Amino acid sequence: MKVTDHIAAAKGKTIFSFEVLPPLKGNTIDSLFGTIERLMQFDPKFIDVTSHREEYVFKKHESGLLQKIHTRKRPGTVGICAAIQNKFHIDTVPHIICGGFSREETEYALIDLHYLGIDNVVVLRGDALKNEGSFVPDPHGHSYAIDLLRQVKNLNQGKYLYDEVQNSNPSNFCIGVAGYPEKHFEAPSLKADLKHLKSKVDAGGDYIVTQMFFNNEHFFKFVDDCRAAGITVPIIPGLKPLTAKGQLQSIPRNFHLNLPDDLIEAVEAAKTPEAVKQVGVEWCIAQSKELMDKGVPVLHYYTMSKADETEQIASALF
């Protein structure tokens, strides 16, 4: 079932969803299943599964030469989505990214998802590698999310990269795109970022899911600006509770967003790690309640595959 169908079926009631990460290489899926099992009591309608590009390390040989070795720390999203859907009978939403993937690899992944009956995707450019100053696309891949989106739309119309398939059964993916209430850090302005977002929606994006934010006013203004620009698709707020004092620096640095002064002061005043987590949980609950009162279609939580804080938050809401 498509994300947009879930939203329509809720008839104005806010529904619950969350995002998980595939387990690190060498681990089993059991811990991820444990997280999901704890959150199933809140009747999530879909679960997003992140995708991760390759990384590379340098191995030093006895000669002193360095060898560049490509590695992936997490397994592929397709298999994880299939395992979750099979065990929990819930819709999964794989993230499809540009970085590290060729157009051919993307098509193979989309075909596999179609075979498995998975009919939702979120399309993203993806981040730059840690040791690269800016995003570098795969030589045979896409540079921008909108190009990736167009490839998905082509497959929905039965158009493959090279093959002409007779009597094909076209895919019917519901396509999510990313929105940034405080703008994407590479955009020169909020207006320019909004124009880019509208181009993705006009190209076939069915809904928007936002980057995390900690001040609801940013989200409300973002929605108003989207509607004024003619964007009519559902807009889903993405939320994450702050869980450690170090995140006062790491979240603004890594995600290019602002933290409210009241939240900063409350975290700094907390005496223990558990107290910090409780501040973050209570702040996220307050955010969520206000968003629900305003009629958001979905509350979507970034769990990092850990259930504790999300379980506390959902217990207060659903």
PDB file of C-alpha atoms in Angstrom:
ATOM      1  CA  MET A   1       0.000   0.000   0.000  1.00  0.00           C
ATOM      2  CA  LYS A   2       1.314   3.419  -0.905  1.00  0.00           C
ATOM      3  CA  VAL A   3       2.239   6.037   1.688  1.00  0.00           C
ATOM      4  CA  THR A   4      -0.271   8.405   0.104  1.00  0.00           C
ATOM      5  CA  ASP A   5      -2.976   5.720   0.367  1.00  0.00           C
ATOM      6  CA  HIS A   6      -2.219   5.275   4.070  1.00  0.00           C
ATOM      7  CA  ILE A   7      -2.595   9.025   4.539  1.00  0.00           C
ATOM      8  CA  ALA A   8      -5.892   9.075   2.651  1.00  0.00           C
ATOM      9  CA  ALA A   9      -7.229   6.084   4.610  1.00  0.00           C
ATOM     10  CA  ALA A  10      -6.494   7.827   7.927  1.00  0.00           C
ATOM     11  CA  LYS A  11      -9.093  10.493   7.008  1.00  0.00           C
ATOM     12  CA  GLY A  12      -7.277  13.328   8.732  1.00  0.00           C
ATOM     13  CA  LYS A  13      -5.965  11.356  11.701  1.00  0.00           C
ATOM     14  CA  THR A  14      -2.212  11.600  12.266  1.00  0.00           C
ATOM     15  CA  ILE A  15      -0.486   8.264  11.731  1.00  0.00           C
ATOM     16  CA  PHE A  16       2.811   6.946  13.112  1.00  0.00           C
ATOM     17  CA  SER A  17       5.886   5.881  11.142  1.00  0.00           C
ATOM     18  CA  PHE A  18       9.604   5.624  11.720  1.00  0.00           C
ATOM     19  CA  GLU A  19      12.962   5.110  10.040  1.00  0.00           C
ATOM     20  CA  VAL A  20      15.583   2.451  10.729  1.00  0.00           C
ATOM     21  CA  LEU A  21      19.136   1.749   9.583  1.00  0.00           C
ATOM     22  CA  PRO A  22      20.269  -1.617   8.188  1.00  0.00           C
ATOM     23  CA  PRO A  23      22.498  -3.405  10.720  1.00  0.00           C
ATOM     24  CA  LEU A  24      26.248  -2.960  10.470  1.00  0.00           C
ATOM     25  CA  LYS A  25      28.176  -5.570   8.525  1.00  0.00           C
ATOM     26  CA  GLY A  26      28.871  -8.613  10.682  1.00  0.00           C
ATOM     27  CA  ASN A  27      25.732  -8.196  12.795  1.00  0.00           C
ATOM     28  CA  THR A  28      22.484 -10.089  12.410  1.00  0.00           C
ATOM     29  CA  ILE A  29      19.085  -8.572  11.801  1.00  0.00           C
ATOM     30  CA  ASP A  30      17.838  -9.676  15.233  1.00  0.00           C
ATOM     31  CA  SER A  31      18.540  -6.379  17.003  1.00  0.00           C
ATOM     32  CA  LEU A  32      16.722  -4.471  14.264  1.00  0.00           C
ATOM     33  CA  PHE A  33      13.767  -6.815  14.546  1.00  0.00           C
ATOM     34  CA  GLY A  34      13.792  -6.212  18.311  1.00  0.00           C
ATOM     35  CA  THR A  35      13.527  -2.462  17.780  1.00  0.00           C
ATOM     36  CA  ILE A  36      10.663  -2.856  15.330  1.00  0.00           C
ATOM     37  CA  GLU A  37       8.790  -5.302  17.591  1.00  0.00           C
ATOM     38  CA  ARG A  38       8.795  -2.750  20.421  1.00  0.00           C
ATOM     39  CA  LEU A  39       7.304  -0.076  18.151  1.00  0.00           C
ATOM     40  CA  MET A  40       4.663  -2.231  16.449  1.00  0.00           C
ATOM     41  CA  GLN A  41       2.287  -1.645  19.378  1.00  0.00           C
ATOM     42  CA  PHE A  42       1.730   1.904  18.081  1.00  0.00           C
ATOM     43  CA  ASP A  43       0.418   0.658  14.723  1.00  0.00           C
ATOM     44  CA  PRO A  44       2.997   2.157  12.353  1.00  0.00           C
ATOM     45  CA  LYS A  45       1.738   2.248   8.795  1.00  0.00           C
ATOM     46  CA  PHE A  46       5.150   2.106   7.151  1.00  0.00           C
ATOM     47  CA  ILE A  47       8.842   1.887   8.017  1.00  0.00           C
ATOM     48  CA  ASP A  48      11.570   3.718   6.129  1.00  0.00           C
ATOM     49  CA  VAL A  49      14.893   1.934   5.603  1.00  0.00           C
ATOM     50  CA  THR A  50      17.966   4.035   4.892  1.00  0.00           C
ATOM     51  CA  SER A  51      20.467   3.310   2.143  1.00  0.00           C
ATOM     52  CA  HIS A  52      24.230   3.688   2.476  1.00  0.00           C
ATOM     53  CA  ARG A  53      26.843   4.189  -0.195  1.00  0.00           C
ATOM     54  CA  GLU A  54      30.267   2.641  -0.321  1.00  0.00           C
ATOM     55  CA  GLU A  55      33.137   4.090   1.637  1.00  0.00           C
ATOM     56  CA  TYR A  56      36.815   3.612   1.033  1.00  0.00           C
ATOM     57  CA  VAL A  57      39.854   3.071   3.189  1.00  0.00           C
ATOM     58  CA  PHE A  58      43.559   3.082   2.401  1.00  0.00           C
ATOM     59  CA  LYS A  59      45.613  -0.044   3.108  1.00  0.00           C
ATOM     60  CA  LYS A  60      49.345   0.503   3.447  1.00  0.00           C
ATOM     61  CA  HIS A  61      51.545  -2.166   1.893  1.00  0.00           C
ATOM     62  CA  GLU A  62      55.085  -3.089   2.924  1.00  0.00           C
ATOM     63  CA  SER A  63      56.351  -1.139  -0.076  1.00  0.00           C
ATOM     64  CA  GLY A  64      54.865   1.989   1.467  1.00  0.00           C
ATOM     65  CA  LEU A  65      52.285   2.329  -1.287  1.00  0.00           C
ATOM     66  CA  LEU A  66      48.690   2.925  -0.347  1.00  0.00           C
ATOM     67  CA  GLN A  67      45.887   0.883  -1.873  1.00  0.00           C
ATOM     68  CA  LYS A  68      42.412   2.377  -2.089  1.00  0.00           C
ATOM     69  CA  ILE A  69      39.853  -0.227  -1.044  1.00  0.00           C
ATOM     70  CA  HIS A  70      36.103   0.194  -1.400  1.00  0.00           C
ATOM     71  CA  THR A  71      33.880  -1.197   1.338  1.00  0.00           C
ATOM     72  CA  ARG A  72      30.263  -1.126   2.455  1.00  0.00           C
ATOM     73  CA  LYS A  73      29.489  -1.097   6.169  1.00  0.00           C
ATOM     74  CA  ARG A  74      25.809  -2.003   5.885  1.00  0.00           C
ATOM     75  CA  PRO A  75      23.948  -4.537   3.727  1.00  0.00           C
ATOM     76  CA  GLY A  76      21.681  -3.551   0.860  1.00  0.00           C
ATOM     77  CA  THR A  77      18.327  -1.936   1.516  1.00  0.00           C
ATOM     78  CA  VAL A  78      16.341  -4.281  -0.733  1.00  0.00           C
ATOM     79  CA  GLY A  79      17.009  -7.364   1.382  1.00  0.00           C
ATOM     80  CA  ILE A  80      16.338  -5.564   4.657  1.00  0.00           C
ATOM     81  CA  CYS A  81      13.019  -4.210   3.360  1.00  0.00           C
ATOM     82  CA  ALA A  82      11.981  -7.669   2.189  1.00  0.00           C
ATOM     83  CA  ALA A  83      12.867  -9.215   5.557  1.00  0.00           C
ATOM     84  CA  ILE A  84      10.913  -6.562   7.503  1.00  0.00           C
ATOM     85  CA  GLN A  85       7.906  -6.804   5.224  1.00  0.00           C
ATOM     86  CA  ASN A  86       7.882 -10.597   5.407  1.00  0.00           C
ATOM     87  CA  LYS A  87       8.141 -10.735   9.212  1.00  0.00           C
ATOM     88  CA  PHE A  88       5.897  -7.863  10.219  1.00  0.00           C
ATOM     89  CA  HIS A  89       3.526  -7.573   7.242  1.00  0.00           C
ATOM     90  CA  ILE A  90       4.042  -3.845   7.094  1.00  0.00           C
ATOM     91  CA  ASP A  91       4.889  -1.566   4.197  1.00  0.00           C
ATOM     92  CA  THR A  92       8.543  -0.627   3.909  1.00  0.00           C
ATOM     93  CA  VAL A  93       9.960   2.458   2.211  1.00  0.00           C
ATOM     94  CA  PRO A  94      13.509   1.977   0.955  1.00  0.00           C
ATOM     95  CA  HIS A  95      15.686   5.024   0.412  1.00  0.00           C
ATOM     96  CA  ILE A  96      17.212   5.110  -3.061  1.00  0.00           C
ATOM     97  CA  ILE A  97      20.274   7.341  -3.348  1.00  0.00           C
ATOM     98  CA  CYS A  98      22.445   8.696  -6.143  1.00  0.00           C
ATOM     99  CA  GLY A  99      25.806   8.492  -4.396  1.00  0.00           C
ATOM    100  CA  GLY A 100      27.805   5.351  -5.088  1.00  0.00           C
ATOM    101  CA  PHE A 101      25.313   3.753  -7.488  1.00  0.00           C
ATOM    102  CA  SER A 102      25.182   3.625 -11.276  1.00  0.00           C
ATOM    103  CA  ARG A 103      21.938   4.000 -13.196  1.00  0.00           C
ATOM    104  CA  GLU A 104      22.085   0.289 -13.991  1.00  0.00           C
ATOM    105  CA  GLU A 105      22.465  -0.673 -10.323  1.00  0.00           C
ATOM    106  CA  THR A 106      19.547   1.589  -9.484  1.00  0.00           C
ATOM    107  CA  GLU A 107      17.375  -0.058 -12.112  1.00  0.00           C
ATOM    108  CA  TYR A 108      18.242  -3.534 -10.806  1.00  0.00           C
ATOM    109  CA  ALA A 109      17.304  -2.456  -7.262  1.00  0.00           C
ATOM    110  CA  LEU A 110      14.001  -0.982  -8.436  1.00  0.00           C
ATOM    111  CA  ILE A 111      13.178  -4.133 -10.406  1.00  0.00           C
ATOM    112  CA  ASP A 112      13.882  -6.260  -7.307  1.00  0.00           C
ATOM    113  CA  LEU A 113      11.649  -4.020  -5.201  1.00  0.00           C
ATOM    114  CA  HIS A 114       8.879  -4.293  -7.789  1.00  0.00           C
ATOM    115  CA  TYR A 115       9.162  -8.103  -7.792  1.00  0.00           C
ATOM    116  CA  LEU A 116       8.864  -8.085  -3.993  1.00  0.00           C
ATOM    117  CA  GLY A 117       5.699  -5.994  -4.009  1.00  0.00           C
ATOM    118  CA  ILE A 118       7.359  -2.972  -2.403  1.00  0.00           C
ATOM    119  CA  ASP A 119       5.687   0.073  -3.912  1.00  0.00           C
ATOM    120  CA  ASN A 120       7.175   3.033  -2.025  1.00  0.00           C
ATOM    121  CA  VAL A 121      10.585   4.685  -2.318  1.00  0.00           C
ATOM    122  CA  VAL A 122      12.229   7.872  -1.095  1.00  0.00           C
ATOM    123  CA  VAL A 123      14.680   9.329  -3.623  1.00  0.00           C
ATOM    124  CA  LEU A 124      17.694  11.239  -2.326  1.00  0.00           C
ATOM    125  CA  ARG A 125      20.960  12.490  -3.692  1.00  0.00           C
ATOM    126  CA  GLY A 126      22.828  11.260  -0.630  1.00  0.00           C
ATOM    127  CA  ASP A 127      25.784  12.729   1.195  1.00  0.00           C
ATOM    128  CA  ALA A 128      29.358  13.223   0.149  1.00  0.00           C
ATOM    129  CA  LEU A 129      31.935  10.751   1.384  1.00  0.00           C
ATOM    130  CA  LYS A 130      33.514  11.809   4.667  1.00  0.00           C
ATOM    131  CA  ASN A 131      36.885  12.477   3.071  1.00  0.00           C
ATOM    132  CA  GLU A 132      35.472  14.414   0.110  1.00  0.00           C
ATOM    133  CA  GLY A 133      34.740  18.108   0.310  1.00  0.00           C
ATOM    134  CA  SER A 134      31.616  17.903  -1.844  1.00  0.00           C
ATOM    135  CA  PHE A 135      29.317  15.315  -3.379  1.00  0.00           C
ATOM    136  CA  VAL A 136      30.845  13.375  -6.265  1.00  0.00           C
ATOM    137  CA  PRO A 137      28.413  11.209  -8.257  1.00  0.00           C
ATOM    138  CA  ASP A 138      29.170   7.771  -9.583  1.00  0.00           C
ATOM    139  CA  PRO A 139      30.588   8.176 -13.118  1.00  0.00           C
ATOM    140  CA  HIS A 140      27.591   6.248 -14.456  1.00  0.00           C
ATOM    141  CA  GLY A 141      25.064   7.487 -11.936  1.00  0.00           C
ATOM    142  CA  HIS A 142      22.932  10.513 -11.176  1.00  0.00           C
ATOM    143  CA  SER A 143      24.147  13.854  -9.867  1.00  0.00           C
ATOM    144  CA  TYR A 144      20.798  15.048  -8.513  1.00  0.00           C
ATOM    145  CA  ALA A 145      17.760  13.547  -6.823  1.00  0.00           C
ATOM    146  CA  ILE A 146      15.479  14.856  -9.573  1.00  0.00           C
ATOM    147  CA  ASP A 147      17.325  12.745 -12.148  1.00  0.00           C
ATOM    148  CA  LEU A 148      16.931   9.683  -9.933  1.00  0.00           C
ATOM    149  CA  LEU A 149      13.244  10.522  -9.540  1.00  0.00           C
ATOM    150  CA  ARG A 150      12.833  10.636 -13.309  1.00  0.00           C
ATOM    151  CA  GLN A 151      14.367   7.176 -13.597  1.00  0.00           C
ATOM    152  CA  VAL A 152      11.771   5.845 -11.128  1.00  0.00           C
ATOM    153  CA  LYS A 153       8.981   7.567 -13.065  1.00  0.00           C
ATOM    154  CA  ASN A 154      10.253   6.013 -16.298  1.00  0.00           C
ATOM    155  CA  LEU A 155      10.098   2.557 -14.741  1.00  0.00           C
ATOM    156  CA  ASN A 156       6.546   3.324 -13.596  1.00  0.00           C
ATOM    157  CA  GLN A 157       5.798   3.817 -17.298  1.00  0.00           C
ATOM    158  CA  GLY A 158       7.533   0.585 -18.292  1.00  0.00           C
ATOM    159  CA  LYS A 159      10.585   2.393 -19.695  1.00  0.00           C
ATOM    160  CA  TYR A 160      13.883   0.655 -18.994  1.00  0.00           C
ATOM    161  CA  LEU A 161      17.360   2.045 -19.565  1.00  0.00           C
ATOM    162  CA  TYR A 162      18.230  -0.164 -22.508  1.00  0.00           C
ATOM    163  CA  ASP A 163      15.841  -3.080 -22.854  1.00  0.00           C
ATOM    164  CA  GLU A 164      12.536  -2.952 -24.645  1.00  0.00           C
ATOM    165  CA  VAL A 165      10.306  -5.267 -22.613  1.00  0.00           C
ATOM    166  CA  GLN A 166       7.185  -6.556 -24.307  1.00  0.00           C
ATOM    167  CA  ASN A 167       3.978  -6.945 -22.275  1.00  0.00           C
ATOM    168  CA  SER A 168       5.746  -5.640 -19.172  1.00  0.00           C
ATOM    169  CA  ASN A 169       4.001  -5.007 -15.878  1.00  0.00           C
ATOM    170  CA  PRO A 170       5.140  -1.454 -15.051  1.00  0.00           C
ATOM    171  CA  SER A 171       6.042  -0.583 -11.502  1.00  0.00           C
ATOM    172  CA  ASN A 172       3.818   1.795  -9.578  1.00  0.00           C
ATOM    173  CA  PHE A 173       6.138   3.337  -7.021  1.00  0.00           C
ATOM    174  CA  CYS A 174       4.901   6.089  -4.724  1.00  0.00           C
ATOM    175  CA  ILE A 175       7.836   8.493  -4.576  1.00  0.00           C
ATOM    176  CA  GLY A 176       8.851  10.506  -1.536  1.00  0.00           C
ATOM    177  CA  VAL A 177      11.248  13.448  -1.749  1.00  0.00           C
ATOM    178  CA  ALA A 178      13.186  15.319   0.918  1.00  0.00           C
ATOM    179  CA  GLY A 179      12.346  18.813   2.173  1.00  0.00           C
ATOM    180  CA  TYR A 180      14.383  21.086   4.415  1.00  0.00           C
ATOM    181  CA  PRO A 181      12.460  23.467   6.718  1.00  0.00           C
ATOM    182  CA  GLU A 182      15.687  25.383   7.413  1.00  0.00           C
ATOM    183  CA  LYS A 183      16.916  24.889   3.796  1.00  0.00           C
ATOM    184  CA  HIS A 184      19.468  22.471   2.395  1.00  0.00           C
ATOM    185  CA  PHE A 185      22.919  23.625   3.395  1.00  0.00           C
ATOM    186  CA  GLU A 186      24.068  23.844  -0.236  1.00  0.00           C
ATOM    187  CA  ALA A 187      21.137  26.002  -1.350  1.00  0.00           C
ATOM    188  CA  PRO A 188      21.967  29.717  -1.656  1.00  0.00           C
ATOM    189  CA  SER A 189      18.622  30.741  -0.131  1.00  0.00           C
ATOM    190  CA  LEU A 190      15.331  29.405   1.181  1.00  0.00           C
ATOM    191  CA  LYS A 191      13.621  30.633  -1.990  1.00  0.00           C
ATOM    192  CA  ALA A 192      16.093  28.786  -4.201  1.00  0.00           C
ATOM    193  CA  ASP A 193      15.702  25.627  -2.123  1.00  0.00           C
ATOM    194  CA  LEU A 194      11.909  25.829  -2.385  1.00  0.00           C
ATOM    195  CA  LYS A 195      12.150  26.225  -6.163  1.00  0.00           C
ATOM    196  CA  HIS A 196      14.288  23.088  -6.312  1.00  0.00           C
ATOM    197  CA  LEU A 197      11.772  21.206  -4.148  1.00  0.00           C
ATOM    198  CA  LYS A 198       8.879  22.250  -6.388  1.00  0.00           C
ATOM    199  CA  SER A 199      10.766  20.959  -9.417  1.00  0.00           C
ATOM    200  CA  LYS A 200      10.990  17.537  -7.753  1.00  0.00           C
ATOM    201  CA  VAL A 201       7.286  17.527  -6.964  1.00  0.00           C
ATOM    202  CA  ASP A 202       6.423  18.674 -10.484  1.00  0.00           C
ATOM    203  CA  ALA A 203       8.586  15.847 -11.843  1.00  0.00           C
ATOM    204  CA  GLY A 204       6.514  13.288  -9.950  1.00  0.00           C
ATOM    205  CA  GLY A 205       7.219  13.445  -6.210  1.00  0.00           C
ATOM    206  CA  ASP A 206       4.113  12.182  -4.384  1.00  0.00           C
ATOM    207  CA  TYR A 207       4.930  13.421  -0.894  1.00  0.00           C
ATOM    208  CA  ILE A 208       7.600  15.287   1.055  1.00  0.00           C
ATOM    209  CA  VAL A 209       9.324  14.094   4.218  1.00  0.00           C
ATOM    210  CA  THR A 210      11.385  16.690   6.045  1.00  0.00           C
ATOM    211  CA  GLN A 211      14.782  16.829   7.608  1.00  0.00           C
ATOM    212  CA  MET A 212      14.607  16.876  11.392  1.00  0.00           C
ATOM    213  CA  PHE A 213      13.876  20.174  13.127  1.00  0.00           C
ATOM    214  CA  PHE A 214      13.464  21.242  16.748  1.00  0.00           C
ATOM    215  CA  ASN A 215      11.409  24.406  16.338  1.00  0.00           C
ATOM    216  CA  ASN A 216       7.925  23.801  14.951  1.00  0.00           C
ATOM    217  CA  GLU A 217       7.706  27.349  13.665  1.00  0.00           C
ATOM    218  CA  HIS A 218      10.280  26.427  11.031  1.00  0.00           C
ATOM    219  CA  PHE A 219       8.043  23.579   9.885  1.00  0.00           C
ATOM    220  CA  PHE A 220       4.846  25.632   9.841  1.00  0.00           C
ATOM    221  CA  LYS A 221       6.503  28.364   7.790  1.00  0.00           C
ATOM    222  CA  PHE A 222       7.949  25.748   5.457  1.00  0.00           C
ATOM    223  CA  VAL A 223       4.474  24.292   4.851  1.00  0.00           C
ATOM    224  CA  ASP A 224       2.996  27.744   4.259  1.00  0.00           C
ATOM    225  CA  ASP A 225       5.772  28.572   1.791  1.00  0.00           C
ATOM    226  CA  CYS A 226       5.246  25.266  -0.022  1.00  0.00           C
ATOM    227  CA  ARG A 227       1.525  25.858  -0.361  1.00  0.00           C
ATOM    228  CA  ALA A 228       2.097  29.422  -1.577  1.00  0.00           C
ATOM    229  CA  ALA A 229       4.463  28.023  -4.218  1.00  0.00           C
ATOM    230  CA  GLY A 230       1.794  25.634  -5.480  1.00  0.00           C
ATOM    231  CA  ILE A 231       3.064  22.473  -3.798  1.00  0.00           C
ATOM    232  CA  THR A 232      -0.013  20.491  -2.763  1.00  0.00           C
ATOM    233  CA  VAL A 233       1.371  17.028  -1.883  1.00  0.00           C
ATOM    234  CA  PRO A 234       1.388  15.770   1.736  1.00  0.00           C
ATOM    235  CA  ILE A 235       4.249  17.090   3.873  1.00  0.00           C
ATOM    236  CA  ILE A 236       5.463  14.742   6.609  1.00  0.00           C
ATOM    237  CA  PRO A 237       7.505  16.164   9.495  1.00  0.00           C
ATOM    238  CA  GLY A 238      10.615  14.190  10.441  1.00  0.00           C
ATOM    239  CA  LEU A 239      11.478  14.240  14.148  1.00  0.00           C
ATOM    240  CA  LYS A 240      14.329  13.056  16.326  1.00  0.00           C
ATOM    241  CA  PRO A 241      14.748  13.462  20.076  1.00  0.00           C
ATOM    242  CA  LEU A 242      18.031  14.896  21.280  1.00  0.00           C
ATOM    243  CA  THR A 243      19.707  12.205  23.416  1.00  0.00           C
ATOM    244  CA  ALA A 244      23.152  13.465  24.489  1.00  0.00           C
ATOM    245  CA  LYS A 245      24.830  16.743  25.405  1.00  0.00           C
ATOM    246  CA  GLY A 246      27.336  16.304  22.608  1.00  0.00           C
ATOM    247  CA  GLN A 247      24.488  16.622  20.125  1.00  0.00           C
ATOM    248  CA  LEU A 248      24.248  20.323  20.959  1.00  0.00           C
ATOM    249  CA  GLN A 249      27.307  20.642  18.731  1.00  0.00           C
ATOM    250  CA  SER A 250      27.032  17.621  16.413  1.00  0.00           C
ATOM    251  CA  ILE A 251      23.444  18.106  15.234  1.00  0.00           C
ATOM    252  CA  PRO A 252      23.893  21.728  14.067  1.00  0.00           C
ATOM    253  CA  ARG A 253      27.253  20.803  12.516  1.00  0.00           C
ATOM    254  CA  ASN A 254      26.112  17.649  10.715  1.00  0.00           C
ATOM    255  CA  PHE A 255      22.566  18.610   9.777  1.00  0.00           C
ATOM    256  CA  HIS A 256      22.941  22.386   9.367  1.00  0.00           C
ATOM    257  CA  LEU A 257      20.024  23.378  11.572  1.00  0.00           C
ATOM    258  CA  ASN A 258      19.410  25.534  14.627  1.00  0.00           C
ATOM    259  CA  LEU A 259      18.500  24.409  18.117  1.00  0.00           C
ATOM    260  CA  PRO A 260      16.104  26.530  20.221  1.00  0.00           C
ATOM    261  CA  ASP A 261      17.671  28.357  23.165  1.00  0.00           C
ATOM    262  CA  ASP A 262      15.179  26.833  25.612  1.00  0.00           C
ATOM    263  CA  LEU A 263      16.198  23.328  24.552  1.00  0.00           C
ATOM    264  CA  ILE A 264      19.891  24.170  24.791  1.00  0.00           C
ATOM    265  CA  GLU A 265      19.495  25.596  28.283  1.00  0.00           C
ATOM    266  CA  ALA A 266      17.477  22.602  29.491  1.00  0.00           C
ATOM    267  CA  VAL A 267      20.053  20.149  28.161  1.00  0.00           C
ATOM    268  CA  GLU A 268      22.952  22.081  29.652  1.00  0.00           C
ATOM    269  CA  ALA A 269      21.195  22.127  33.041  1.00  0.00           C
ATOM    270  CA  ALA A 270      20.659  18.340  33.026  1.00  0.00           C
ATOM    271  CA  LYS A 271      22.990  16.615  35.496  1.00  0.00           C
ATOM    272  CA  THR A 272      23.068  13.068  34.114  1.00  0.00           C
ATOM    273  CA  PRO A 273      22.911  11.373  30.701  1.00  0.00           C
ATOM    274  CA  GLU A 274      19.487  10.004  31.577  1.00  0.00           C
ATOM    275  CA  ALA A 275      18.282  13.482  32.454  1.00  0.00           C
ATOM    276  CA  VAL A 276      19.494  14.742  29.084  1.00  0.00           C
ATOM    277  CA  LYS A 277      17.547  11.992  27.320  1.00  0.00           C
ATOM    278  CA  GLN A 278      14.443  12.874  29.299  1.00  0.00           C
ATOM    279  CA  VAL A 279      14.734  16.504  28.256  1.00  0.00           C
ATOM    280  CA  GLY A 280      14.967  15.393  24.631  1.00  0.00           C
ATOM    281  CA  VAL A 281      11.995  13.053  24.937  1.00  0.00           C
ATOM    282  CA  GLU A 282       9.795  15.672  26.611  1.00  0.00           C
ATOM    283  CA  TRP A 283      10.740  18.272  24.009  1.00  0.00           C
ATOM    284  CA  CYS A 284       9.885  15.868  21.176  1.00  0.00           C
ATOM    285  CA  ILE A 285       6.558  14.946  22.809  1.00  0.00           C
ATOM    286  CA  ALA A 286       5.646  18.629  23.035  1.00  0.00           C
ATOM    287  CA  GLN A 287       6.656  19.132  19.399  1.00  0.00           C
ATOM    288  CA  SER A 288       4.619  16.112  18.339  1.00  0.00           C
ATOM    289  CA  LYS A 289       1.485  17.177  20.208  1.00  0.00           C
ATOM    290  CA  GLU A 290       1.548  20.617  18.603  1.00  0.00           C
ATOM    291  CA  LEU A 291       2.068  19.102  15.173  1.00  0.00           C
ATOM    292  CA  MET A 292      -0.824  16.689  15.725  1.00  0.00           C
ATOM    293  CA  ASP A 293      -3.048  19.566  16.807  1.00  0.00           C
ATOM    294  CA  LYS A 294      -2.206  21.278  13.511  1.00  0.00           C
ATOM    295  CA  GLY A 295      -3.280  18.171  11.602  1.00  0.00           C
ATOM    296  CA  VAL A 296      -0.029  16.819  10.147  1.00  0.00           C
ATOM    297  CA  PRO A 297      -0.700  13.603   8.219  1.00  0.00           C
ATOM    298  CA  VAL A 298       2.141  11.579   9.745  1.00  0.00           C
ATOM    299  CA  LEU A 299       4.621  11.857  12.595  1.00  0.00           C
ATOM    300  CA  HIS A 300       7.806  10.252  11.305  1.00  0.00           C
ATOM    301  CA  TYR A 301      10.637   9.484  13.761  1.00  0.00           C
ATOM    302  CA  TYR A 302      14.327   8.973  13.058  1.00  0.00           C
ATOM    303  CA  THR A 303      15.143   6.145  15.479  1.00  0.00           C
ATOM    304  CA  MET A 304      18.737   5.267  14.488  1.00  0.00           C
ATOM    305  CA  SER A 305      17.403   1.711  15.031  1.00  0.00           C
ATOM    306  CA  LYS A 306      17.003   2.303  18.779  1.00  0.00           C
ATOM    307  CA  ALA A 307      13.549   1.967  20.294  1.00  0.00           C
ATOM    308  CA  ASP A 308      13.864   3.512  23.785  1.00  0.00           C
ATOM    309  CA  GLU A 309      13.181   7.186  23.153  1.00  0.00           C
ATOM    310  CA  THR A 310      10.732   6.650  20.283  1.00  0.00           C
ATOM    311  CA  GLU A 311       8.777   4.182  22.418  1.00  0.00           C
ATOM    312  CA  GLN A 312       8.456   6.759  25.204  1.00  0.00           C
ATOM    313  CA  ILE A 313       7.336   9.422  22.768  1.00  0.00           C
ATOM    314  CA  ALA A 314       4.825   7.226  20.953  1.00  0.00           C
ATOM    315  CA  SER A 315       3.398   6.026  24.291  1.00  0.00           C
ATOM    316  CA  ALA A 316       2.380   9.595  25.045  1.00  0.00           C
ATOM    317  CA  LEU A 317       0.753  10.132  21.650  1.00  0.00           C
ATOM    318  CA  PHE A 318      -0.722   7.004  20.069  1.00  0.00           C
TER     319      PHE A 318
END
